[in-house]
Amino acid sequence: MEKVELPIHKHPLLPFTRFSRDKCKVCGSYGYIYGGYRCNEFGCPEYVYHKACAESLPEINHSSHPDHPLKLLPSDEESACSQCRLMFKDGYNYICSICDFKLDLCCAKGSDPLLVLENSNLHEHPLELFVVKNSTLPFRSCKTCEFPVLENDLCYECHSCEYVIHTECAKFFPEANHTSHPQHPLKLLTFEAAPAYADMMCLLCGVKFDQLHKRLHHCDVCNVSICRPCMKNPPPVHVESPRTHEHQLHLVPRCISFTCNACGTQGDRSPYFCLQCNLMIHRQCIDLPHVININLHDHRISYTRRLGHGEWKCKVCRKKVDGFYGAYTCVKCPSFAVHSLCATREDVWDMRELEGMPEEEDNAPFEVIDDNTIKHFSHDHNLQINKDGNGRILPENIVCEACLLQILSEPFYSCEQCNFILHEKCANHPRKKRHVCDNQPFTLVIDTHDKFDPCWLCNQHFTGFRYATPCITIDVRCAAVSDTLEHGSHQHPLYYCGTFDYKPCSRCGNEDVCFFRCDECDYILDGKCALFPTKVMKNRRLLIYQAGISNKLKRRSGIEHLCL
């Protein structure tokens, strides 16, 4: 699929037919976006756009401001729309640079609000348009959304009583018809006023009605409820997505139990259905990315509609993968499989689609000069291999430049012109790698002589080589640990888990959001306890801290913990 150059974004945008529950970066509204555009560039935070928003004209003439053209420019979040008086959201708006006239996208593309609403189903009296100017007015709330009426809000007001309603809320009538439920009109209710038997989840998107989503449109006859975003922006009745299925898919707007053919999980409402193939799919599983990278595998993985016969276990959640439904697999590793929903989690996938893009070439950390000599990218001179340790231990002040651990009996590379030394295993650390603690690839950073940073995994300060993303830094020793850890303190394997909930370590009692946990008995080790070295040289940590054995550490002061 070819990318499109549009003025609202610095990168070419990729059209997509996926249902993405996200915030449009132009209009700033949140909800399901279908058939829009997304940025596929690495690390770009500006992600998803409505099709109509992304294709907004860079300059328009508008009846509300006939003197000058209006240009599409990034929002000033401290300003309000000159027409509806609503504060701008994070996104784009139409602005006159000459006289500071501003319109949000809804006002720029929509019709002007009526000055008076008469004979409206909203209220028995006429409603007049007004802008709230005096913040000292008695507190009032909108009769539809129940949110407060604030200064600069554009509202309709009844002069005969205290009825007031936002202009945006006036678009939602007490009773309205909907394409997904044409049999009966839907009544606008608060979730507290809904009948006890009502299904308190949106028929279409499944959002739960509560204090955060207070308003629903309900049919008493059929016990059907639809949220306001789905009323305003209903899902398409038909979808054509050749990457998902060769036939047209039809929305089934009803509560129905089904197994999604794309991901293999259960659904309970409003799937898309193929009449010819008896196939049902969640709307969020339409147009899943076909080729991606995840943080738990070194190779690209590809979506397949059916794995086939075999015993498959998901690399992410470690549960069984049913081969008769869609999943991700690796062409280079035949036994590798990941559930569709696990592979596309935001903490696992880097959010880039790679179909049609060439694979990046491996950038080796060193050039082989001969059987015993390499030229490592971190050093100006050639390094010689030393493999004949024969149990010989070098003086304690001889440490590896990468991990700052003492050279014991393992092979190492050394420079004949200076004191630069690398463990053989440290010399082989890749320039780029993926790790379970972030969805972005890590880059090996070597210019860190003056930096003491806390390691994300073990929480210990360290110097030496490190792996870094824009958000996370880990030392090279912790980076070598995979998502699975065998630890001497426990009989079962431990798996890395990153959450938003603090959990106490079973050994030291410290609480953290990142830890290693046993699936069978909920045994937990924090990063410090899980990754503490099992072999150290006679209180090596204390020697470095007190005596300053390494020249690089001698000049530092005030360091309480070092990651070794």
PDB file of C-alpha atoms in Angstrom, residues 251-506:
ATOM      1  CA  LEU A 251     -21.613  -6.064  10.456  1.00  0.00           C
ATOM      2  CA  VAL A 252     -23.900  -8.155  12.693  1.00  0.00           C
ATOM      3  CA  PRO A 253     -25.108  -5.556  15.258  1.00  0.00           C
ATOM      4  CA  ARG A 254     -26.360  -7.843  17.988  1.00  0.00           C
ATOM      5  CA  CYS A 255     -25.222  -9.676  21.109  1.00  0.00           C
ATOM      6  CA  ILE A 256     -23.946 -13.012  19.860  1.00  0.00           C
ATOM      7  CA  SER A 257     -21.321 -15.432  21.174  1.00  0.00           C
ATOM      8  CA  PHE A 258     -18.606 -16.256  18.632  1.00  0.00           C
ATOM      9  CA  THR A 259     -14.949 -17.182  18.222  1.00  0.00           C
ATOM     10  CA  CYS A 260     -12.984 -14.667  16.159  1.00  0.00           C
ATOM     11  CA  ASN A 261     -11.303 -16.385  13.209  1.00  0.00           C
ATOM     12  CA  ALA A 262      -8.555 -13.758  13.135  1.00  0.00           C
ATOM     13  CA  CYS A 263      -7.368 -14.056  16.748  1.00  0.00           C
ATOM     14  CA  GLY A 264      -9.029 -17.177  18.201  1.00  0.00           C
ATOM     15  CA  THR A 265     -10.546 -15.410  21.233  1.00  0.00           C
ATOM     16  CA  GLN A 266     -14.190 -15.203  22.243  1.00  0.00           C
ATOM     17  CA  GLY A 267     -16.495 -12.309  21.424  1.00  0.00           C
ATOM     18  CA  ASP A 268     -20.003 -11.509  22.618  1.00  0.00           C
ATOM     19  CA  ARG A 269     -21.283  -8.732  20.335  1.00  0.00           C
ATOM     20  CA  SER A 270     -21.303  -7.189  16.861  1.00  0.00           C
ATOM     21  CA  PRO A 271     -18.799  -9.201  14.813  1.00  0.00           C
ATOM     22  CA  TYR A 272     -18.184  -8.795  11.103  1.00  0.00           C
ATOM     23  CA  PHE A 273     -19.433 -11.828   9.187  1.00  0.00           C
ATOM     24  CA  CYS A 274     -18.691 -13.410   5.805  1.00  0.00           C
ATOM     25  CA  LEU A 275     -21.829 -14.989   4.348  1.00  0.00           C
ATOM     26  CA  GLN A 276     -19.941 -17.309   1.974  1.00  0.00           C
ATOM     27  CA  CYS A 277     -17.411 -18.657   4.472  1.00  0.00           C
ATOM     28  CA  ASN A 278     -19.281 -18.554   7.802  1.00  0.00           C
ATOM     29  CA  LEU A 279     -16.382 -16.497   9.178  1.00  0.00           C
ATOM     30  CA  MET A 280     -16.667 -14.049  12.101  1.00  0.00           C
ATOM     31  CA  ILE A 281     -14.126 -11.403  13.091  1.00  0.00           C
ATOM     32  CA  HIS A 282     -13.850  -8.774  15.827  1.00  0.00           C
ATOM     33  CA  ARG A 283     -13.849  -5.327  14.280  1.00  0.00           C
ATOM     34  CA  GLN A 284     -10.491  -4.578  15.954  1.00  0.00           C
ATOM     35  CA  CYS A 285      -9.035  -7.670  14.216  1.00  0.00           C
ATOM     36  CA  ILE A 286      -9.814  -6.401  10.717  1.00  0.00           C
ATOM     37  CA  ASP A 287      -6.624  -5.540   8.799  1.00  0.00           C
ATOM     38  CA  LEU A 288      -4.130  -6.779  11.388  1.00  0.00           C
ATOM     39  CA  PRO A 289      -0.540  -5.870  10.387  1.00  0.00           C
ATOM     40  CA  HIS A 290       1.017  -8.610   8.260  1.00  0.00           C
ATOM     41  CA  VAL A 291       4.745  -8.221   9.033  1.00  0.00           C
ATOM     42  CA  ILE A 292       6.036  -6.782  12.316  1.00  0.00           C
ATOM     43  CA  ASN A 293       8.846  -6.856  14.874  1.00  0.00           C
ATOM     44  CA  ILE A 294       8.197  -7.652  18.530  1.00  0.00           C
ATOM     45  CA  ASN A 295      10.491  -7.328  21.526  1.00  0.00           C
ATOM     46  CA  LEU A 296      10.569 -11.071  22.270  1.00  0.00           C
ATOM     47  CA  HIS A 297      12.077 -12.255  18.998  1.00  0.00           C
ATOM     48  CA  ASP A 298      15.094 -11.316  16.897  1.00  0.00           C
ATOM     49  CA  HIS A 299      13.405 -11.927  13.516  1.00  0.00           C
ATOM     50  CA  ARG A 300      10.403 -10.433  11.818  1.00  0.00           C
ATOM     51  CA  ILE A 301       7.144 -12.302  12.351  1.00  0.00           C
ATOM     52  CA  SER A 302       4.259 -12.622   9.891  1.00  0.00           C
ATOM     53  CA  TYR A 303       0.507 -12.983  10.326  1.00  0.00           C
ATOM     54  CA  THR A 304      -1.060 -16.175   9.034  1.00  0.00           C
ATOM     55  CA  ARG A 305      -4.776 -16.946   8.951  1.00  0.00           C
ATOM     56  CA  ARG A 306      -4.167 -20.510  10.094  1.00  0.00           C
ATOM     57  CA  LEU A 307      -1.128 -22.207  11.642  1.00  0.00           C
ATOM     58  CA  GLY A 308      -2.421 -25.722  10.998  1.00  0.00           C
ATOM     59  CA  HIS A 309      -1.889 -28.883  13.028  1.00  0.00           C
ATOM     60  CA  GLY A 310       0.726 -28.873  15.764  1.00  0.00           C
ATOM     61  CA  GLU A 311       1.467 -27.999  19.370  1.00  0.00           C
ATOM     62  CA  TRP A 312       1.948 -24.246  19.635  1.00  0.00           C
ATOM     63  CA  LYS A 313       2.694 -22.093  22.680  1.00  0.00           C
ATOM     64  CA  CYS A 314       2.536 -18.299  22.629  1.00  0.00           C
ATOM     65  CA  LYS A 315       5.910 -16.694  23.293  1.00  0.00           C
ATOM     66  CA  VAL A 316       4.266 -13.704  24.994  1.00  0.00           C
ATOM     67  CA  CYS A 317       1.602 -15.151  27.321  1.00  0.00           C
ATOM     68  CA  ARG A 318       2.935 -18.762  27.282  1.00  0.00           C
ATOM     69  CA  LYS A 319      -0.543 -20.188  26.718  1.00  0.00           C
ATOM     70  CA  LYS A 320      -1.667 -22.570  23.992  1.00  0.00           C
ATOM     71  CA  VAL A 321      -2.124 -21.227  20.462  1.00  0.00           C
ATOM     72  CA  ASP A 322      -4.957 -22.865  18.510  1.00  0.00           C
ATOM     73  CA  GLY A 323      -3.573 -23.609  15.050  1.00  0.00           C
ATOM     74  CA  PHE A 324      -6.994 -23.314  13.421  1.00  0.00           C
ATOM     75  CA  TYR A 325      -7.163 -19.543  13.958  1.00  0.00           C
ATOM     76  CA  GLY A 326      -4.991 -16.597  12.979  1.00  0.00           C
ATOM     77  CA  ALA A 327      -1.623 -16.037  14.687  1.00  0.00           C
ATOM     78  CA  TYR A 328       1.905 -14.775  14.061  1.00  0.00           C
ATOM     79  CA  THR A 329       4.833 -17.018  13.209  1.00  0.00           C
ATOM     80  CA  CYS A 330       8.467 -16.740  12.100  1.00  0.00           C
ATOM     81  CA  VAL A 331       9.627 -18.110   8.747  1.00  0.00           C
ATOM     82  CA  LYS A 332      13.117 -18.687  10.201  1.00  0.00           C
ATOM     83  CA  CYS A 333      11.938 -20.397  13.413  1.00  0.00           C
ATOM     84  CA  PRO A 334       9.273 -23.016  12.561  1.00  0.00           C
ATOM     85  CA  SER A 335       8.228 -23.615  16.187  1.00  0.00           C
ATOM     86  CA  PHE A 336       7.717 -19.934  17.019  1.00  0.00           C
ATOM     87  CA  ALA A 337       4.126 -18.678  17.424  1.00  0.00           C
ATOM     88  CA  VAL A 338       2.371 -15.729  19.070  1.00  0.00           C
ATOM     89  CA  HIS A 339      -1.326 -14.992  19.542  1.00  0.00           C
ATOM     90  CA  SER A 340      -2.562 -12.190  17.293  1.00  0.00           C
ATOM     91  CA  LEU A 341      -3.640 -10.042  20.226  1.00  0.00           C
ATOM     92  CA  CYS A 342      -0.421 -10.700  22.168  1.00  0.00           C
ATOM     93  CA  ALA A 343       1.805  -9.781  19.214  1.00  0.00           C
ATOM     94  CA  THR A 344       0.013  -6.464  18.627  1.00  0.00           C
ATOM     95  CA  ARG A 345       0.038  -5.293  22.245  1.00  0.00           C
ATOM     96  CA  GLU A 346       1.587  -1.823  22.566  1.00  0.00           C
ATOM     97  CA  ASP A 347       4.161  -3.070  25.092  1.00  0.00           C
ATOM     98  CA  VAL A 348       5.274  -5.838  22.692  1.00  0.00           C
ATOM     99  CA  TRP A 349       5.011  -4.403  19.153  1.00  0.00           C
ATOM    100  CA  ASP A 350       6.920  -1.274  18.089  1.00  0.00           C
ATOM    101  CA  MET A 351       3.816  -0.146  16.115  1.00  0.00           C
ATOM    102  CA  ARG A 352       5.528  -0.278  12.711  1.00  0.00           C
ATOM    103  CA  GLU A 353       4.230  -2.320   9.787  1.00  0.00           C
ATOM    104  CA  LEU A 354       7.056  -3.838   7.752  1.00  0.00           C
ATOM    105  CA  GLU A 355       5.270  -5.434   4.813  1.00  0.00           C
ATOM    106  CA  GLY A 356       7.124  -4.482   1.621  1.00  0.00           C
ATOM    107  CA  MET A 357      10.029  -2.925   3.532  1.00  0.00           C
ATOM    108  CA  PRO A 358      13.534  -4.432   3.179  1.00  0.00           C
ATOM    109  CA  GLU A 359      15.075  -5.978   6.268  1.00  0.00           C
ATOM    110  CA  GLU A 360      17.792  -3.994   7.983  1.00  0.00           C
ATOM    111  CA  GLU A 361      21.276  -5.410   7.575  1.00  0.00           C
ATOM    112  CA  ASP A 362      23.003  -6.627  10.719  1.00  0.00           C
ATOM    113  CA  ASN A 363      25.661  -4.156  11.809  1.00  0.00           C
ATOM    114  CA  ALA A 364      28.385  -6.361  13.297  1.00  0.00           C
ATOM    115  CA  PRO A 365      30.145  -5.002  16.421  1.00  0.00           C
ATOM    116  CA  PHE A 366      33.582  -5.816  15.023  1.00  0.00           C
ATOM    117  CA  GLU A 367      35.522  -6.582  11.859  1.00  0.00           C
ATOM    118  CA  VAL A 368      37.557  -9.802  11.786  1.00  0.00           C
ATOM    119  CA  ILE A 369      41.183  -9.068  10.889  1.00  0.00           C
ATOM    120  CA  ASP A 370      42.484 -12.644  11.272  1.00  0.00           C
ATOM    121  CA  ASP A 371      41.847 -15.685  13.459  1.00  0.00           C
ATOM    122  CA  ASN A 372      43.115 -13.902  16.570  1.00  0.00           C
ATOM    123  CA  THR A 373      42.478 -10.226  15.829  1.00  0.00           C
ATOM    124  CA  ILE A 374      39.402  -8.024  15.556  1.00  0.00           C
ATOM    125  CA  LYS A 375      38.709  -4.313  15.069  1.00  0.00           C
ATOM    126  CA  HIS A 376      35.906  -3.463  17.523  1.00  0.00           C
ATOM    127  CA  PHE A 377      33.744  -0.404  16.846  1.00  0.00           C
ATOM    128  CA  SER A 378      34.293   0.851  20.415  1.00  0.00           C
ATOM    129  CA  HIS A 379      38.081   1.162  20.151  1.00  0.00           C
ATOM    130  CA  ASP A 380      40.611   2.747  17.798  1.00  0.00           C
ATOM    131  CA  HIS A 381      43.125  -0.134  17.872  1.00  0.00           C
ATOM    132  CA  ASN A 382      42.972  -3.794  16.962  1.00  0.00           C
ATOM    133  CA  LEU A 383      42.240  -6.260  19.763  1.00  0.00           C
ATOM    134  CA  GLN A 384      43.913  -9.652  20.284  1.00  0.00           C
ATOM    135  CA  ILE A 385      42.098 -12.699  21.644  1.00  0.00           C
ATOM    136  CA  ASN A 386      43.381 -14.330  24.841  1.00  0.00           C
ATOM    137  CA  LYS A 387      41.975 -17.835  25.351  1.00  0.00           C
ATOM    138  CA  ASP A 388      44.739 -19.586  27.315  1.00  0.00           C
ATOM    139  CA  GLY A 389      43.801 -18.402  30.780  1.00  0.00           C
ATOM    140  CA  ASN A 390      44.350 -21.844  32.323  1.00  0.00           C
ATOM    141  CA  GLY A 391      42.618 -20.651  35.441  1.00  0.00           C
ATOM    142  CA  ARG A 392      44.845 -17.557  35.642  1.00  0.00           C
ATOM    143  CA  ILE A 393      43.124 -14.578  37.229  1.00  0.00           C
ATOM    144  CA  LEU A 394      44.317 -11.108  36.264  1.00  0.00           C
ATOM    145  CA  PRO A 395      44.869  -8.382  38.861  1.00  0.00           C
ATOM    146  CA  GLU A 396      41.684  -6.894  40.249  1.00  0.00           C
ATOM    147  CA  ASN A 397      42.280  -3.534  38.594  1.00  0.00           C
ATOM    148  CA  ILE A 398      41.991  -5.174  35.153  1.00  0.00           C
ATOM    149  CA  VAL A 399      38.316  -4.953  34.266  1.00  0.00           C
ATOM    150  CA  CYS A 400      36.251  -5.267  31.111  1.00  0.00           C
ATOM    151  CA  GLU A 401      35.455  -1.876  29.577  1.00  0.00           C
ATOM    152  CA  ALA A 402      31.917  -2.977  28.735  1.00  0.00           C
ATOM    153  CA  CYS A 403      30.614  -4.554  31.943  1.00  0.00           C
ATOM    154  CA  LEU A 404      33.317  -3.374  34.410  1.00  0.00           C
ATOM    155  CA  LEU A 405      33.579  -6.879  35.848  1.00  0.00           C
ATOM    156  CA  GLN A 406      36.960  -8.365  36.610  1.00  0.00           C
ATOM    157  CA  ILE A 407      38.581 -10.586  34.001  1.00  0.00           C
ATOM    158  CA  LEU A 408      38.473 -14.067  35.510  1.00  0.00           C
ATOM    159  CA  SER A 409      39.404 -17.221  33.588  1.00  0.00           C
ATOM    160  CA  GLU A 410      37.169 -16.560  30.561  1.00  0.00           C
ATOM    161  CA  PRO A 411      38.523 -15.534  27.117  1.00  0.00           C
ATOM    162  CA  PHE A 412      38.994 -11.817  26.504  1.00  0.00           C
ATOM    163  CA  TYR A 413      40.242  -9.343  23.909  1.00  0.00           C
ATOM    164  CA  SER A 414      43.014  -6.905  24.792  1.00  0.00           C
ATOM    165  CA  CYS A 415      44.790  -4.020  23.100  1.00  0.00           C
ATOM    166  CA  GLU A 416      48.579  -4.199  22.877  1.00  0.00           C
ATOM    167  CA  GLN A 417      48.872  -0.400  22.662  1.00  0.00           C
ATOM    168  CA  CYS A 418      46.787   0.490  25.712  1.00  0.00           C
ATOM    169  CA  ASN A 419      44.907  -1.120  28.589  1.00  0.00           C
ATOM    170  CA  PHE A 420      41.616  -1.592  26.750  1.00  0.00           C
ATOM    171  CA  ILE A 421      40.090  -5.032  27.489  1.00  0.00           C
ATOM    172  CA  LEU A 422      36.779  -6.676  26.595  1.00  0.00           C
ATOM    173  CA  HIS A 423      35.405 -10.038  27.599  1.00  0.00           C
ATOM    174  CA  GLU A 424      34.903 -12.133  24.482  1.00  0.00           C
ATOM    175  CA  LYS A 425      31.177 -12.300  25.236  1.00  0.00           C
ATOM    176  CA  CYS A 426      31.050  -8.509  25.707  1.00  0.00           C
ATOM    177  CA  ALA A 427      32.832  -7.947  22.392  1.00  0.00           C
ATOM    178  CA  ASN A 428      30.016  -9.903  20.751  1.00  0.00           C
ATOM    179  CA  HIS A 429      27.207  -7.721  22.083  1.00  0.00           C
ATOM    180  CA  PRO A 430      25.188  -6.657  18.998  1.00  0.00           C
ATOM    181  CA  ARG A 431      24.982  -2.989  18.012  1.00  0.00           C
ATOM    182  CA  LYS A 432      21.187  -3.233  18.118  1.00  0.00           C
ATOM    183  CA  LYS A 433      18.958  -5.685  19.931  1.00  0.00           C
ATOM    184  CA  ARG A 434      15.428  -6.153  21.184  1.00  0.00           C
ATOM    185  CA  HIS A 435      14.581  -6.728  24.809  1.00  0.00           C
ATOM    186  CA  VAL A 436      11.431  -7.575  26.707  1.00  0.00           C
ATOM    187  CA  CYS A 437      11.450  -4.396  28.823  1.00  0.00           C
ATOM    188  CA  ASP A 438      10.600  -2.032  25.921  1.00  0.00           C
ATOM    189  CA  ASN A 439       8.820  -2.292  22.578  1.00  0.00           C
ATOM    190  CA  GLN A 440      11.490  -0.192  20.824  1.00  0.00           C
ATOM    191  CA  PRO A 441      14.875  -1.590  19.687  1.00  0.00           C
ATOM    192  CA  PHE A 442      17.865  -0.899  21.939  1.00  0.00           C
ATOM    193  CA  THR A 443      21.111   0.636  20.673  1.00  0.00           C
ATOM    194  CA  LEU A 444      24.484  -0.209  22.215  1.00  0.00           C
ATOM    195  CA  VAL A 445      25.978   3.022  23.602  1.00  0.00           C
ATOM    196  CA  ILE A 446      29.712   3.150  24.358  1.00  0.00           C
ATOM    197  CA  ASP A 447      30.461   6.850  24.988  1.00  0.00           C
ATOM    198  CA  THR A 448      29.478   6.694  28.658  1.00  0.00           C
ATOM    199  CA  HIS A 449      32.712   7.386  30.553  1.00  0.00           C
ATOM    200  CA  ASP A 450      31.184  10.219  32.574  1.00  0.00           C
ATOM    201  CA  LYS A 451      27.743   8.758  33.163  1.00  0.00           C
ATOM    202  CA  PHE A 452      26.386   6.853  36.145  1.00  0.00           C
ATOM    203  CA  ASP A 453      22.813   5.843  35.411  1.00  0.00           C
ATOM    204  CA  PRO A 454      20.308   3.556  37.116  1.00  0.00           C
ATOM    205  CA  CYS A 455      19.642   0.350  35.217  1.00  0.00           C
ATOM    206  CA  TRP A 456      15.937  -0.044  34.413  1.00  0.00           C
ATOM    207  CA  LEU A 457      15.945  -3.748  35.266  1.00  0.00           C
ATOM    208  CA  CYS A 458      18.019  -4.043  38.437  1.00  0.00           C
ATOM    209  CA  ASN A 459      17.757  -0.428  39.684  1.00  0.00           C
ATOM    210  CA  GLN A 460      21.501  -0.296  40.374  1.00  0.00           C
ATOM    211  CA  HIS A 461      23.699   2.574  39.214  1.00  0.00           C
ATOM    212  CA  PHE A 462      26.360   1.614  36.727  1.00  0.00           C
ATOM    213  CA  THR A 463      28.951   2.837  34.274  1.00  0.00           C
ATOM    214  CA  GLY A 464      30.323   1.155  31.175  1.00  0.00           C
ATOM    215  CA  PHE A 465      28.527   0.115  27.994  1.00  0.00           C
ATOM    216  CA  ARG A 466      24.756   0.264  28.000  1.00  0.00           C
ATOM    217  CA  TYR A 467      21.740  -0.424  25.825  1.00  0.00           C
ATOM    218  CA  ALA A 468      19.341   2.471  25.418  1.00  0.00           C
ATOM    219  CA  THR A 469      16.040   3.446  23.832  1.00  0.00           C
ATOM    220  CA  PRO A 470      14.611   6.983  24.019  1.00  0.00           C
ATOM    221  CA  CYS A 471      12.970   5.983  27.325  1.00  0.00           C
ATOM    222  CA  ILE A 472      14.977   3.174  28.947  1.00  0.00           C
ATOM    223  CA  THR A 473      18.616   2.394  29.750  1.00  0.00           C
ATOM    224  CA  ILE A 474      19.918  -1.006  30.873  1.00  0.00           C
ATOM    225  CA  ASP A 475      23.443  -2.248  31.493  1.00  0.00           C
ATOM    226  CA  VAL A 476      24.912  -4.881  29.184  1.00  0.00           C
ATOM    227  CA  ARG A 477      24.745  -7.647  31.790  1.00  0.00           C
ATOM    228  CA  CYS A 478      21.020  -7.196  32.352  1.00  0.00           C
ATOM    229  CA  ALA A 479      20.460  -6.796  28.614  1.00  0.00           C
ATOM    230  CA  ALA A 480      21.810 -10.320  28.138  1.00  0.00           C
ATOM    231  CA  VAL A 481      18.942 -11.729  30.240  1.00  0.00           C
ATOM    232  CA  SER A 482      15.934 -12.863  28.219  1.00  0.00           C
ATOM    233  CA  ASP A 483      12.306 -12.830  29.330  1.00  0.00           C
ATOM    234  CA  THR A 484      12.818 -16.243  30.966  1.00  0.00           C
ATOM    235  CA  LEU A 485      15.081 -16.629  33.988  1.00  0.00           C
ATOM    236  CA  GLU A 486      16.257 -19.749  35.808  1.00  0.00           C
ATOM    237  CA  HIS A 487      17.077 -18.715  39.373  1.00  0.00           C
ATOM    238  CA  GLY A 488      18.639 -20.779  42.138  1.00  0.00           C
ATOM    239  CA  SER A 489      16.127 -19.540  44.708  1.00  0.00           C
ATOM    240  CA  HIS A 490      13.151 -21.130  42.967  1.00  0.00           C
ATOM    241  CA  GLN A 491      12.340 -24.435  41.312  1.00  0.00           C
ATOM    242  CA  HIS A 492      10.292 -22.998  38.424  1.00  0.00           C
ATOM    243  CA  PRO A 493      11.296 -20.616  35.624  1.00  0.00           C
ATOM    244  CA  LEU A 494      10.607 -16.926  36.206  1.00  0.00           C
ATOM    245  CA  TYR A 495       9.227 -14.629  33.509  1.00  0.00           C
ATOM    246  CA  TYR A 496       9.685 -10.899  33.109  1.00  0.00           C
ATOM    247  CA  CYS A 497       6.556  -8.886  33.844  1.00  0.00           C
ATOM    248  CA  GLY A 498       6.098  -5.136  33.469  1.00  0.00           C
ATOM    249  CA  THR A 499       2.870  -3.741  34.962  1.00  0.00           C
ATOM    250  CA  PHE A 500       1.398  -0.555  36.388  1.00  0.00           C
ATOM    251  CA  ASP A 501       0.930  -2.248  39.776  1.00  0.00           C
ATOM    252  CA  TYR A 502       3.680  -2.453  42.369  1.00  0.00           C
ATOM    253  CA  LYS A 503       4.371  -5.997  43.559  1.00  0.00           C
ATOM    254  CA  PRO A 504       6.551  -7.001  46.538  1.00  0.00           C
ATOM    255  CA  CYS A 505       9.671  -9.086  45.960  1.00  0.00           C
ATOM    256  CA  SER A 506       9.427 -12.503  47.651  1.00  0.00           C
TER     257      SER A 506
END
